[in-house]
Every structure is written in C-alpha cells, then in structure tokens.
PDB file of N, CA and C in Angstrom:
ATOM      1  N   MET A 514     -42.177  84.719  -0.723  1.00 66.00           N
ATOM      2  CA  MET A 514     -42.655  84.112   0.483  1.00 66.00           C
ATOM      3  C   MET A 514     -41.955  84.857   1.583  1.00 66.00           C
ATOM      4  N   GLU A 515     -42.784  85.536   2.561  1.00 69.00           N
ATOM      5  CA  GLU A 515     -42.727  86.368   3.579  1.00 69.00           C
ATOM      6  C   GLU A 515     -42.165  85.314   4.922  1.00 69.00           C
ATOM      7  N   LEU A 516     -41.316  85.102   5.551  1.00 73.00           N
ATOM      8  CA  LEU A 516     -41.056  84.759   6.656  1.00 73.00           C
ATOM      9  C   LEU A 516     -41.617  85.410   7.723  1.00 73.00           C
ATOM     10  N   ASN A 517     -42.264  84.835   8.809  1.00 76.00           N
ATOM     11  CA  ASN A 517     -42.480  85.284   9.966  1.00 76.00           C
ATOM     12  C   ASN A 517     -41.670  85.441  11.087  1.00 76.00           C
ATOM     13  N   VAL A 518     -40.349  86.110  11.224  1.00 78.00           N
ATOM     14  CA  VAL A 518     -39.332  86.087  11.822  1.00 78.00           C
ATOM     15  C   VAL A 518     -39.379  87.295  12.840  1.00 78.00           C
ATOM     16  N   ARG A 519     -38.749  87.070  14.229  1.00 82.00           N
ATOM     17  CA  ARG A 519     -38.570  88.246  15.034  1.00 82.00           C
ATOM     18  C   ARG A 519     -37.387  88.300  15.510  1.00 82.00           C
ATOM     19  N   GLU A 520     -36.664  89.400  15.826  1.00 87.00           N
ATOM     20  CA  GLU A 520     -35.536  89.695  16.421  1.00 87.00           C
ATOM     21  C   GLU A 520     -35.651  88.993  17.852  1.00 87.00           C
ATOM     22  N   LEU A 521     -34.450  88.681  18.067  1.00 86.00           N
ATOM     23  CA  LEU A 521     -34.511  88.014  19.539  1.00 86.00           C
ATOM     24  C   LEU A 521     -34.681  89.011  20.813  1.00 86.00           C
ATOM     25  N   SER A 522     -34.222  90.205  20.407  1.00 88.00           N
ATOM     26  CA  SER A 522     -34.308  91.226  20.915  1.00 88.00           C
ATOM     27  C   SER A 522     -35.895  91.618  21.427  1.00 88.00           C
ATOM     28  N   ASP A 523     -36.671  91.189  20.410  1.00 90.00           N
ATOM     29  CA  ASP A 523     -38.023  91.602  20.353  1.00 90.00           C
ATOM     30  C   ASP A 523     -39.005  90.635  21.446  1.00 90.00           C
ATOM     31  N   VAL A 524     -38.278  89.406  21.568  1.00 92.00           N
ATOM     32  CA  VAL A 524     -39.084  88.444  22.011  1.00 92.00           C
ATOM     33  C   VAL A 524     -39.089  88.633  23.764  1.00 92.00           C
ATOM     34  N   PRO A 525     -40.070  88.706  24.189  1.00 93.00           N
ATOM     35  CA  PRO A 525     -40.290  88.812  25.829  1.00 93.00           C
ATOM     36  C   PRO A 525     -39.739  87.819  26.489  1.00 93.00           C
ATOM     37  N   SER A 526     -38.755  87.943  27.739  1.00 94.00           N
ATOM     38  CA  SER A 526     -38.171  86.670  28.526  1.00 94.00           C
ATOM     39  C   SER A 526     -38.907  85.731  28.761  1.00 94.00           C
ATOM     40  N   VAL A 527     -39.963  86.167  29.413  1.00 95.00           N
ATOM     41  CA  VAL A 527     -41.134  85.092  29.725  1.00 95.00           C
ATOM     42  C   VAL A 527     -41.291  84.130  28.524  1.00 95.00           C
ATOM     43  N   GLU A 528     -41.318  84.671  27.350  1.00 94.00           N
ATOM     44  CA  GLU A 528     -41.717  83.608  26.100  1.00 94.00           C
ATOM     45  C   GLU A 528     -40.299  82.618  25.843  1.00 94.00           C
ATOM     46  N   VAL A 529     -39.291  83.444  26.103  1.00 95.00           N
ATOM     47  CA  VAL A 529     -37.690  82.324  25.954  1.00 95.00           C
ATOM     48  C   VAL A 529     -37.584  81.343  27.068  1.00 95.00           C
ATOM     49  N   ILE A 530     -38.047  81.931  28.015  1.00 97.00           N
ATOM     50  CA  ILE A 530     -37.983  80.972  29.358  1.00 97.00           C
ATOM     51  C   ILE A 530     -38.993  79.823  29.238  1.00 97.00           C
ATOM     52  N   SER A 531     -40.249  80.171  28.828  1.00 96.00           N
ATOM     53  CA  SER A 531     -41.101  79.189  28.631  1.00 96.00           C
ATOM     54  C   SER A 531     -40.983  78.108  27.394  1.00 96.00           C
ATOM     55  N   ARG A 532     -40.378  78.664  26.250  1.00 95.00           N
ATOM     56  CA  ARG A 532     -39.990  77.751  25.141  1.00 95.00           C
ATOM     57  C   ARG A 532     -39.117  76.956  25.522  1.00 95.00           C
ATOM     58  N   ALA A 533     -37.989  77.383  26.230  1.00 97.00           N
ATOM     59  CA  ALA A 533     -36.950  76.688  26.847  1.00 97.00           C
ATOM     60  C   ALA A 533     -37.440  75.600  27.277  1.00 97.00           C
ATOM     61  N   ALA A 534     -38.324  75.982  28.321  1.00 98.00           N
ATOM     62  CA  ALA A 534     -38.898  74.690  29.499  1.00 98.00           C
ATOM     63  C   ALA A 534     -39.877  73.767  28.719  1.00 98.00           C
ATOM     64  N   VAL A 535     -40.373  74.322  27.544  1.00 97.00           N
ATOM     65  CA  VAL A 535     -41.099  73.405  26.869  1.00 97.00           C
ATOM     66  C   VAL A 535     -40.327  72.249  26.012  1.00 97.00           C
ATOM     67  N   MET A 536     -39.334  72.628  25.440  1.00 98.00           N
ATOM     68  CA  MET A 536     -38.315  71.956  25.055  1.00 98.00           C
ATOM     69  C   MET A 536     -37.851  70.911  25.436  1.00 98.00           C
ATOM     70  N   LEU A 537     -37.476  71.206  27.189  1.00 98.00           N
ATOM     71  CA  LEU A 537     -36.961  70.452  28.118  1.00 98.00           C
ATOM     72  C   LEU A 537     -37.561  69.375  28.248  1.00 98.00           C
ATOM     73  N   MET A 538     -39.208  69.848  28.191  1.00 98.00           N
ATOM     74  CA  MET A 538     -40.227  68.947  28.897  1.00 98.00           C
ATOM     75  C   MET A 538     -40.532  67.799  27.819  1.00 98.00           C
ATOM     76  N   SER A 539     -40.251  68.344  26.612  1.00 97.00           N
ATOM     77  CA  SER A 539     -40.708  67.424  25.572  1.00 97.00           C
ATOM     78  C   SER A 539     -39.325  66.649  25.273  1.00 97.00           C
ATOM     79  N   ALA A 540     -38.341  66.797  25.419  1.00 98.00           N
ATOM     80  CA  ALA A 540     -37.161  66.074  25.344  1.00 98.00           C
ATOM     81  C   ALA A 540     -37.321  65.079  26.460  1.00 98.00           C
ATOM     82  N   ALA A 541     -37.655  65.546  27.340  1.00 98.00           N
ATOM     83  CA  ALA A 541     -37.505  64.743  28.677  1.00 98.00           C
ATOM     84  C   ALA A 541     -38.367  63.235  28.654  1.00 98.00           C
ATOM     85  N   ALA A 542     -40.025  63.758  27.978  1.00 97.00           N
ATOM     86  CA  ALA A 542     -40.840  63.030  27.652  1.00 97.00           C
ATOM     87  C   ALA A 542     -40.293  61.864  26.614  1.00 97.00           C
ATOM     88  N   GLU A 543     -39.679  62.531  25.799  1.00 96.00           N
ATOM     89  CA  GLU A 543     -39.358  61.380  24.879  1.00 96.00           C
ATOM     90  C   GLU A 543     -38.125  60.482  25.099  1.00 96.00           C
ATOM     91  N   LYS A 544     -37.397  60.966  26.348  1.00 96.00           N
ATOM     92  CA  LYS A 544     -36.484  60.034  26.889  1.00 96.00           C
ATOM     93  C   LYS A 544     -37.091  59.020  27.599  1.00 96.00           C
ATOM     94  N   LEU A 545     -37.783  59.312  28.264  1.00 96.00           N
ATOM     95  CA  LEU A 545     -38.838  58.492  29.271  1.00 96.00           C
ATOM     96  C   LEU A 545     -39.969  57.697  28.605  1.00 96.00           C
ATOM     97  N   GLY A 546     -39.844  57.561  27.016  1.00 94.00           N
ATOM     98  CA  GLY A 546     -40.616  56.822  26.238  1.00 94.00           C
ATOM     99  C   GLY A 546     -42.042  57.149  25.983  1.00 94.00           C
ATOM    100  N   LEU A 547     -42.492  58.374  26.723  1.00 94.00           N
ATOM    101  CA  LEU A 547     -43.786  58.708  26.871  1.00 94.00           C
ATOM    102  C   LEU A 547     -44.534  58.984  25.465  1.00 94.00           C
ATOM    103  N   ALA A 548     -43.561  59.321  24.728  1.00 87.00           N
ATOM    104  CA  ALA A 548     -44.313  59.526  23.265  1.00 87.00           C
ATOM    105  C   ALA A 548     -44.731  58.372  22.589  1.00 87.00           C
ATOM    106  N   ASP A 549     -44.230  57.332  22.990  1.00 86.00           N
ATOM    107  CA  ASP A 549     -44.489  56.198  22.080  1.00 86.00           C
ATOM    108  C   ASP A 549     -45.833  55.465  22.507  1.00 86.00           C
ATOM    109  N   ASP A 550     -46.277  54.527  21.795  1.00 84.00           N
ATOM    110  CA  ASP A 550     -47.807  53.796  21.821  1.00 84.00           C
ATOM    111  C   ASP A 550     -47.749  53.288  22.922  1.00 84.00           C
ATOM    112  N   ASP A 551     -46.754  52.288  23.217  1.00 85.00           N
ATOM    113  CA  ASP A 551     -46.534  51.452  24.349  1.00 85.00           C
ATOM    114  C   ASP A 551     -45.048  51.924  25.325  1.00 85.00           C
ATOM    115  N   PRO A 552     -45.614  53.088  26.019  1.00 75.00           N
ATOM    116  CA  PRO A 552     -44.146  53.275  26.876  1.00 75.00           C
ATOM    117  C   PRO A 552     -43.202  52.324  27.685  1.00 75.00           C
ATOM    118  N   GLU A 553     -44.015  51.248  27.882  1.00 79.00           N
ATOM    119  CA  GLU A 553     -43.102  50.173  28.967  1.00 79.00           C
ATOM    120  C   GLU A 553     -42.444  49.376  27.849  1.00 79.00           C
ATOM    121  N   ALA A 554     -42.663  49.591  26.354  1.00 82.00           N
ATOM    122  CA  ALA A 554     -42.017  48.701  25.633  1.00 82.00           C
ATOM    123  C   ALA A 554     -41.049  49.383  24.586  1.00 82.00           C
ATOM    124  N   THR A 555     -40.817  50.741  25.027  1.00 86.00           N
ATOM    125  CA  THR A 555     -40.301  51.461  23.962  1.00 86.00           C
ATOM    126  C   THR A 555     -38.864  51.395  23.911  1.00 86.00           C
ATOM    127  N   PRO A 556     -37.938  51.395  22.663  1.00 87.00           N
ATOM    128  CA  PRO A 556     -37.008  51.394  22.716  1.00 87.00           C
ATOM    129  C   PRO A 556     -36.185  52.552  22.714  1.00 87.00           C
ATOM    130  N   VAL A 557     -36.624  53.746  23.019  1.00 87.00           N
ATOM    131  CA  VAL A 557     -35.952  54.908  23.167  1.00 87.00           C
ATOM    132  C   VAL A 557     -35.632  55.471  24.684  1.00 87.00           C
ATOM    133  N   ARG A 558     -36.351  54.656  25.610  1.00 93.00           N
ATOM    134  CA  ARG A 558     -36.139  55.010  27.262  1.00 93.00           C
ATOM    135  C   ARG A 558     -34.564  55.355  27.243  1.00 93.00           C
ATOM    136  N   ASP A 559     -33.926  56.444  27.848  1.00 95.00           N
ATOM    137  CA  ASP A 559     -32.703  56.336  28.309  1.00 95.00           C
ATOM    138  C   ASP A 559     -33.084  57.234  29.573  1.00 95.00           C
ATOM    139  N   LEU A 560     -33.086  56.798  30.788  1.00 96.00           N
ATOM    140  CA  LEU A 560     -33.204  57.419  32.093  1.00 96.00           C
ATOM    141  C   LEU A 560     -32.171  58.437  32.622  1.00 96.00           C
ATOM    142  N   ASP A 561     -31.220  57.969  32.023  1.00 97.00           N
ATOM    143  CA  ASP A 561     -30.073  58.915  32.454  1.00 97.00           C
ATOM    144  C   ASP A 561     -30.171  60.324  31.769  1.00 97.00           C
ATOM    145  N   GLU A 562     -30.414  59.950  30.377  1.00 97.00           N
ATOM    146  CA  GLU A 562     -30.676  61.239  29.977  1.00 97.00           C
ATOM    147  C   GLU A 562     -31.793  62.072  30.051  1.00 97.00           C
ATOM    148  N   ALA A 563     -32.920  61.307  30.826  1.00 97.00           N
ATOM    149  CA  ALA A 563     -34.302  61.802  30.966  1.00 97.00           C
ATOM    150  C   ALA A 563     -33.789  62.627  32.470  1.00 97.00           C
ATOM    151  N   ARG A 564     -33.127  61.840  33.184  1.00 98.00           N
ATOM    152  CA  ARG A 564     -32.754  62.697  34.590  1.00 98.00           C
ATOM    153  C   ARG A 564     -32.170  64.035  34.423  1.00 98.00           C
ATOM    154  N   ARG A 565     -30.999  64.343  33.546  1.00 98.00           N
ATOM    155  CA  ARG A 565     -30.338  65.444  33.284  1.00 98.00           C
ATOM    156  C   ARG A 565     -31.204  66.370  32.562  1.00 98.00           C
ATOM    157  N   LEU A 566     -32.170  66.082  31.776  1.00 98.00           N
ATOM    158  CA  LEU A 566     -33.325  66.955  31.336  1.00 98.00           C
ATOM    159  C   LEU A 566     -34.206  67.352  32.361  1.00 98.00           C
ATOM    160  N   ILE A 567     -34.666  66.501  32.809  1.00 98.00           N
ATOM    161  CA  ILE A 567     -35.577  67.128  34.251  1.00 98.00           C
ATOM    162  C   ILE A 567     -35.004  67.894  35.234  1.00 98.00           C
ATOM    163  N   THR A 568     -33.839  67.611  35.631  1.00 98.00           N
ATOM    164  CA  THR A 568     -33.006  68.434  36.501  1.00 98.00           C
ATOM    165  C   THR A 568     -32.705  69.749  36.034  1.00 98.00           C
ATOM    166  N   GLY A 569     -32.553  69.844  34.591  1.00 98.00           N
ATOM    167  CA  GLY A 569     -32.261  71.001  33.803  1.00 98.00           C
ATOM    168  C   GLY A 569     -33.543  71.794  34.009  1.00 98.00           C
ATOM    169  N   LEU A 570     -34.779  71.152  33.659  1.00 98.00           N
ATOM    170  CA  LEU A 570     -35.805  71.928  33.485  1.00 98.00           C
ATOM    171  C   LEU A 570     -36.640  72.430  34.830  1.00 98.00           C
ATOM    172  N   ALA A 571     -36.211  71.421  36.266  1.00 98.00           N
ATOM    173  CA  ALA A 571     -36.366  72.122  37.523  1.00 98.00           C
ATOM    174  C   ALA A 571     -35.737  73.058  37.872  1.00 98.00           C
ATOM    175  N   GLY A 572     -34.359  73.294  37.365  1.00 98.00           N
ATOM    176  CA  GLY A 572     -33.407  74.380  37.657  1.00 98.00           C
ATOM    177  C   GLY A 572     -34.119  75.752  37.421  1.00 98.00           C
ATOM    178  N   LEU A 573     -34.237  75.874  35.760  1.00 98.00           N
ATOM    179  CA  LEU A 573     -34.942  76.527  34.982  1.00 98.00           C
ATOM    180  C   LEU A 573     -36.083  77.203  35.590  1.00 98.00           C
ATOM    181  N   ILE A 574     -36.941  76.344  36.003  1.00 98.00           N
ATOM    182  CA  ILE A 574     -38.537  76.607  36.362  1.00 98.00           C
ATOM    183  C   ILE A 574     -38.384  77.393  37.895  1.00 98.00           C
ATOM    184  N   THR A 575     -37.442  76.970  38.705  1.00 97.00           N
ATOM    185  CA  THR A 575     -37.186  77.381  40.170  1.00 97.00           C
ATOM    186  C   THR A 575     -36.623  78.645  40.107  1.00 97.00           C
ATOM    187  N   ALA A 576     -35.489  78.869  38.909  1.00 97.00           N
ATOM    188  CA  ALA A 576     -35.035  79.861  39.202  1.00 97.00           C
ATOM    189  C   ALA A 576     -35.935  80.882  38.682  1.00 97.00           C
ATOM    190  N   SER A 577     -36.768  80.741  37.766  1.00 97.00           N
ATOM    191  CA  SER A 577     -37.539  81.662  36.654  1.00 97.00           C
ATOM    192  C   SER A 577     -38.843  81.812  37.251  1.00 97.00           C
ATOM    193  N   VAL A 578     -39.344  81.143  38.435  1.00 96.00           N
ATOM    194  CA  VAL A 578     -40.526  81.211  38.652  1.00 96.00           C
ATOM    195  C   VAL A 578     -41.242  82.683  39.091  1.00 96.00           C
ATOM    196  N   GLU A 579     -40.604  83.471  39.585  1.00 96.00           N
ATOM    197  CA  GLU A 579     -41.109  84.677  39.756  1.00 96.00           C
ATOM    198  C   GLU A 579     -41.496  85.575  38.672  1.00 96.00           C
ATOM    199  N   TYR A 580     -40.787  85.224  37.330  1.00 96.00           N
ATOM    200  CA  TYR A 580     -41.018  85.887  36.312  1.00 96.00           C
ATOM    201  C   TYR A 580     -42.136  85.270  35.102  1.00 96.00           C
ATOM    202  N   LEU A 581     -42.459  84.276  35.389  1.00 95.00           N
ATOM    203  CA  LEU A 581     -43.399  83.211  34.520  1.00 95.00           C
ATOM    204  C   LEU A 581     -45.014  83.563  34.839  1.00 95.00           C
ATOM    205  N   GLY A 582     -45.388  84.434  35.836  1.00 94.00           N
ATOM    206  CA  GLY A 582     -46.746  84.678  35.737  1.00 94.00           C
ATOM    207  C   GLY A 582     -47.590  83.533  35.923  1.00 94.00           C
ATOM    208  N   PRO A 583     -48.736  83.549  34.958  1.00 95.00           N
ATOM    209  CA  PRO A 583     -49.800  82.745  34.899  1.00 95.00           C
ATOM    210  C   PRO A 583     -48.999  81.120  34.131  1.00 95.00           C
ATOM    211  N   HIS A 584     -47.891  81.181  33.617  1.00 93.00           N
ATOM    212  CA  HIS A 584     -47.090  79.999  33.127  1.00 93.00           C
ATOM    213  C   HIS A 584     -46.681  79.306  34.084  1.00 93.00           C
ATOM    214  N   ALA A 585     -46.173  79.699  35.226  1.00 96.00           N
ATOM    215  CA  ALA A 585     -45.600  79.058  36.151  1.00 96.00           C
ATOM    216  C   ALA A 585     -46.412  77.761  36.798  1.00 96.00           C
ATOM    217  N   GLY A 586     -47.385  77.893  36.910  1.00 96.00           N
ATOM    218  CA  GLY A 586     -48.374  76.721  37.367  1.00 96.00           C
ATOM    219  C   GLY A 586     -48.097  75.378  36.494  1.00 96.00           C
ATOM    220  N   PRO A 587     -48.780  75.726  35.305  1.00 97.00           N
ATOM    221  CA  PRO A 587     -48.651  74.647  34.369  1.00 97.00           C
ATOM    222  C   PRO A 587     -47.352  74.045  33.911  1.00 97.00           C
ATOM    223  N   LEU A 588     -46.383  74.913  33.964  1.00 97.00           N
ATOM    224  CA  LEU A 588     -44.810  74.144  34.014  1.00 97.00           C
ATOM    225  C   LEU A 588     -44.283  73.484  34.985  1.00 97.00           C
ATOM    226  N   ARG A 589     -45.047  74.040  36.275  1.00 97.00           N
ATOM    227  CA  ARG A 589     -44.619  73.087  37.468  1.00 97.00           C
ATOM    228  C   ARG A 589     -45.620  71.865  37.397  1.00 97.00           C
ATOM    229  N   GLU A 590     -46.412  71.843  36.882  1.00 97.00           N
ATOM    230  CA  GLU A 590     -47.354  70.771  36.950  1.00 97.00           C
ATOM    231  C   GLU A 590     -46.642  69.753  35.914  1.00 97.00           C
ATOM    232  N   GLY A 591     -46.043  70.148  34.826  1.00 97.00           N
ATOM    233  CA  GLY A 591     -45.719  69.368  33.890  1.00 97.00           C
ATOM    234  C   GLY A 591     -44.334  68.901  34.542  1.00 97.00           C
ATOM    235  N   LEU A 592     -43.752  69.436  34.983  1.00 98.00           N
ATOM    236  CA  LEU A 592     -42.122  69.230  35.778  1.00 98.00           C
ATOM    237  C   LEU A 592     -42.564  67.989  36.678  1.00 98.00           C
ATOM    238  N   GLN A 593     -43.498  68.200  37.625  1.00 97.00           N
ATOM    239  CA  GLN A 593     -44.039  66.915  38.633  1.00 97.00           C
ATOM    240  C   GLN A 593     -44.474  65.870  38.033  1.00 97.00           C
ATOM    241  N   SER A 594     -45.032  65.974  36.593  1.00 97.00           N
ATOM    242  CA  SER A 594     -45.407  64.652  36.435  1.00 97.00           C
ATOM    243  C   SER A 594     -44.385  64.079  35.430  1.00 97.00           C
ATOM    244  N   LEU A 595     -43.176  64.855  35.161  1.00 98.00           N
ATOM    245  CA  LEU A 595     -42.288  63.927  34.657  1.00 98.00           C
ATOM    246  C   LEU A 595     -41.448  63.262  35.631  1.00 98.00           C
ATOM    247  N   GLN A 596     -41.285  63.927  36.837  1.00 98.00           N
ATOM    248  CA  GLN A 596     -40.667  63.568  38.005  1.00 98.00           C
ATOM    249  C   GLN A 596     -41.093  62.300  38.210  1.00 98.00           C
ATOM    250  N   ARG A 597     -42.703  62.157  38.559  1.00 96.00           N
ATOM    251  CA  ARG A 597     -43.189  61.160  38.850  1.00 96.00           C
ATOM    252  C   ARG A 597     -43.058  60.067  37.984  1.00 96.00           C
ATOM    253  N   ALA A 598     -43.419  60.305  36.344  1.00 95.00           N
ATOM    254  CA  ALA A 598     -43.268  59.238  35.573  1.00 95.00           C
ATOM    255  C   ALA A 598     -41.433  58.663  35.787  1.00 95.00           C
ATOM    256  N   PHE A 599     -40.506  59.341  35.733  1.00 96.00           N
ATOM    257  CA  PHE A 599     -39.200  59.102  36.010  1.00 96.00           C
ATOM    258  C   PHE A 599     -39.114  57.768  37.301  1.00 96.00           C
ATOM    259  N   ARG A 600     -39.859  58.273  38.274  1.00 95.00           N
ATOM    260  CA  ARG A 600     -39.797  57.223  39.118  1.00 95.00           C
ATOM    261  C   ARG A 600     -40.824  55.966  39.207  1.00 95.00           C
ATOM    262  N   GLU A 601     -41.914  56.250  38.496  1.00 93.00           N
ATOM    263  CA  GLU A 601     -42.395  54.889  38.190  1.00 93.00           C
ATOM    264  C   GLU A 601     -41.601  53.932  36.994  1.00 93.00           C
ATOM    265  N   HIS A 602     -41.050  54.468  36.367  1.00 92.00           N
ATOM    266  CA  HIS A 602     -40.088  53.717  35.156  1.00 92.00           C
ATOM    267  C   HIS A 602     -38.550  53.266  35.809  1.00 92.00           C
ATOM    268  N   SER A 603     -38.375  53.708  37.020  1.00 93.00           N
ATOM    269  CA  SER A 603     -36.996  53.425  37.326  1.00 93.00           C
ATOM    270  C   SER A 603     -37.306  51.992  37.915  1.00 93.00           C
ATOM    271  N   ALA A 604     -36.145  51.026  37.528  1.00 90.00           N
ATOM    272  CA  ALA A 604     -36.194  49.783  38.072  1.00 90.00           C
ATOM    273  C   ALA A 604     -35.812  49.882  40.071  1.00 90.00           C
ATOM    274  N   HIS A 605     -34.850  50.823  40.286  1.00 91.00           N
ATOM    275  CA  HIS A 605     -34.527  51.287  41.698  1.00 91.00           C
ATOM    276  C   HIS A 605     -34.876  52.438  41.725  1.00 91.00           C
ATOM    277  N   PRO A 606     -36.033  52.939  42.197  1.00 88.00           N
ATOM    278  CA  PRO A 606     -36.402  54.537  42.309  1.00 88.00           C
ATOM    279  C   PRO A 606     -35.431  55.127  43.410  1.00 88.00           C
ATOM    280  N   ASP A 607     -35.115  56.249  43.062  1.00 94.00           N
ATOM    281  CA  ASP A 607     -34.478  57.194  44.218  1.00 94.00           C
ATOM    282  C   ASP A 607     -35.209  57.423  45.493  1.00 94.00           C
ATOM    283  N   ALA A 608     -34.488  57.594  46.578  1.00 93.00           N
ATOM    284  CA  ALA A 608     -35.061  57.880  47.747  1.00 93.00           C
ATOM    285  C   ALA A 608     -35.794  59.541  47.354  1.00 93.00           C
ATOM    286  N   PRO A 609     -36.732  59.573  48.390  1.00 91.00           N
ATOM    287  CA  PRO A 609     -37.647  60.923  48.229  1.00 91.00           C
ATOM    288  C   PRO A 609     -36.426  62.010  48.129  1.00 91.00           C
ATOM    289  N   GLY A 610     -36.526  63.048  47.593  1.00 94.00           N
ATOM    290  CA  GLY A 610     -35.761  64.388  47.472  1.00 94.00           C
ATOM    291  C   GLY A 610     -34.555  63.899  46.646  1.00 94.00           C
ATOM    292  N   GLN A 611     -34.054  62.878  46.085  1.00 96.00           N
ATOM    293  CA  GLN A 611     -32.904  62.443  45.602  1.00 96.00           C
ATOM    294  C   GLN A 611     -33.136  62.172  43.854  1.00 96.00           C
ATOM    295  N   GLY A 612     -34.523  62.326  43.507  1.00 96.00           N
ATOM    296  CA  GLY A 612     -34.843  62.120  42.068  1.00 96.00           C
ATOM    297  C   GLY A 612     -34.631  63.268  41.250  1.00 96.00           C
ATOM    298  N   PRO A 613     -34.588  63.275  39.822  1.00 97.00           N
ATOM    299  CA  PRO A 613     -34.202  64.103  39.120  1.00 97.00           C
ATOM    300  C   PRO A 613     -34.953  65.508  39.583  1.00 97.00           C
ATOM    301  N   GLY A 614     -34.034  66.861  39.873  1.00 97.00           N
ATOM    302  CA  GLY A 614     -34.641  68.049  40.079  1.00 97.00           C
ATOM    303  C   GLY A 614     -35.116  68.191  41.442  1.00 97.00           C
ATOM    304  N   GLU A 615     -35.113  67.166  42.328  1.00 97.00           N
ATOM    305  CA  GLU A 615     -35.705  67.378  43.697  1.00 97.00           C
ATOM    306  C   GLU A 615     -35.027  67.947  44.562  1.00 97.00           C
ATOM    307  N   LYS A 616     -33.677  68.301  44.054  1.00 96.00           N
ATOM    308  CA  LYS A 616     -32.965  69.438  45.093  1.00 96.00           C
ATOM    309  C   LYS A 616     -33.158  70.746  44.886  1.00 96.00           C
ATOM    310  N   TYR A 617     -34.245  71.076  43.647  1.00 96.00           N
ATOM    311  CA  TYR A 617     -34.702  72.087  43.298  1.00 96.00           C
ATOM    312  C   TYR A 617     -36.042  72.516  43.783  1.00 96.00           C
ATOM    313  N   THR A 618     -36.973  71.299  43.867  1.00 95.00           N
ATOM    314  CA  THR A 618     -38.171  71.287  43.789  1.00 95.00           C
ATOM    315  C   THR A 618     -38.760  70.712  45.205  1.00 95.00           C
ATOM    316  N   GLY A 619     -37.940  70.258  45.805  1.00 94.00           N
ATOM    317  CA  GLY A 619     -38.243  69.115  47.060  1.00 94.00           C
ATOM    318  C   GLY A 619     -39.098  67.819  46.832  1.00 94.00           C
ATOM    319  N   PRO A 620     -39.097  66.788  47.494  1.00 94.00           N
ATOM    320  CA  PRO A 620     -39.551  65.478  47.173  1.00 94.00           C
ATOM    321  C   PRO A 620     -40.693  65.718  46.654  1.00 94.00           C
ATOM    322  N   VAL A 621     -40.498  64.725  45.351  1.00 91.00           N
ATOM    323  CA  VAL A 621     -42.152  64.432  44.617  1.00 91.00           C
ATOM    324  C   VAL A 621     -42.501  63.023  44.506  1.00 91.00           C
ATOM    325  N   TYR A 622     -43.719  62.871  45.651  1.00 85.00           N
ATOM    326  CA  TYR A 622     -44.093  61.339  45.569  1.00 85.00           C
ATOM    327  C   TYR A 622     -45.090  60.823  44.465  1.00 85.00           C
TER     328      TYR A 622
END
C-alpha cells in the first residue's frame, strides 16, 4: 500500500495557512456546539475555549490576508460567522469590538 505523503517543504504556504485556519474554524464550531443537531441543548459548548480558538483564527487570518489570495474572502466570512455565533450564544454578549478576535478584525455585529 502506497501512502500519499508530501514533504512539508513541498507544501505551499497558502495551503498550510488555509489548513490551519480550517482546523481552528472546525474546533471553534465544535466548542460553540454548532456541530450538534440541537446547538441550543449541546453538552459540549465551551465559550471560553471557543473565544480562544476564534481569537487565534482572527490573528492568523489578519496576519496572513495578503498571502491568501482567493482564500481570504471565504476564510473571513467563516470567521465572521463564528464571531456572530459566539455573540448569539453568550448569556452576556461582549461590547462591540470586545468579542473574540475583534481586536484584529474590528467590531462584528
């Protein structure tokens, strides 16, 4: 059996950054409970963990946007969706500009 394995040095930087961003997005969605059939009743919601993941994602996208080319728009949209979902699921929503990652992206409403 032959494995399809590439050397890390052969992987373009935009692919590495995009994969890291998708992993952060997926983890944040899980921590928000968005992967469950009933996100409102999910036992896995952890907003503190979601905040950290979303902030890391915002920093990565903001710092890398000039290199992402056509990937930048969808990644930004995904980030904003997570930021909005975080606000919706918070018992006491942060003030505009104080939510997860908003110090990098600006306020998300």
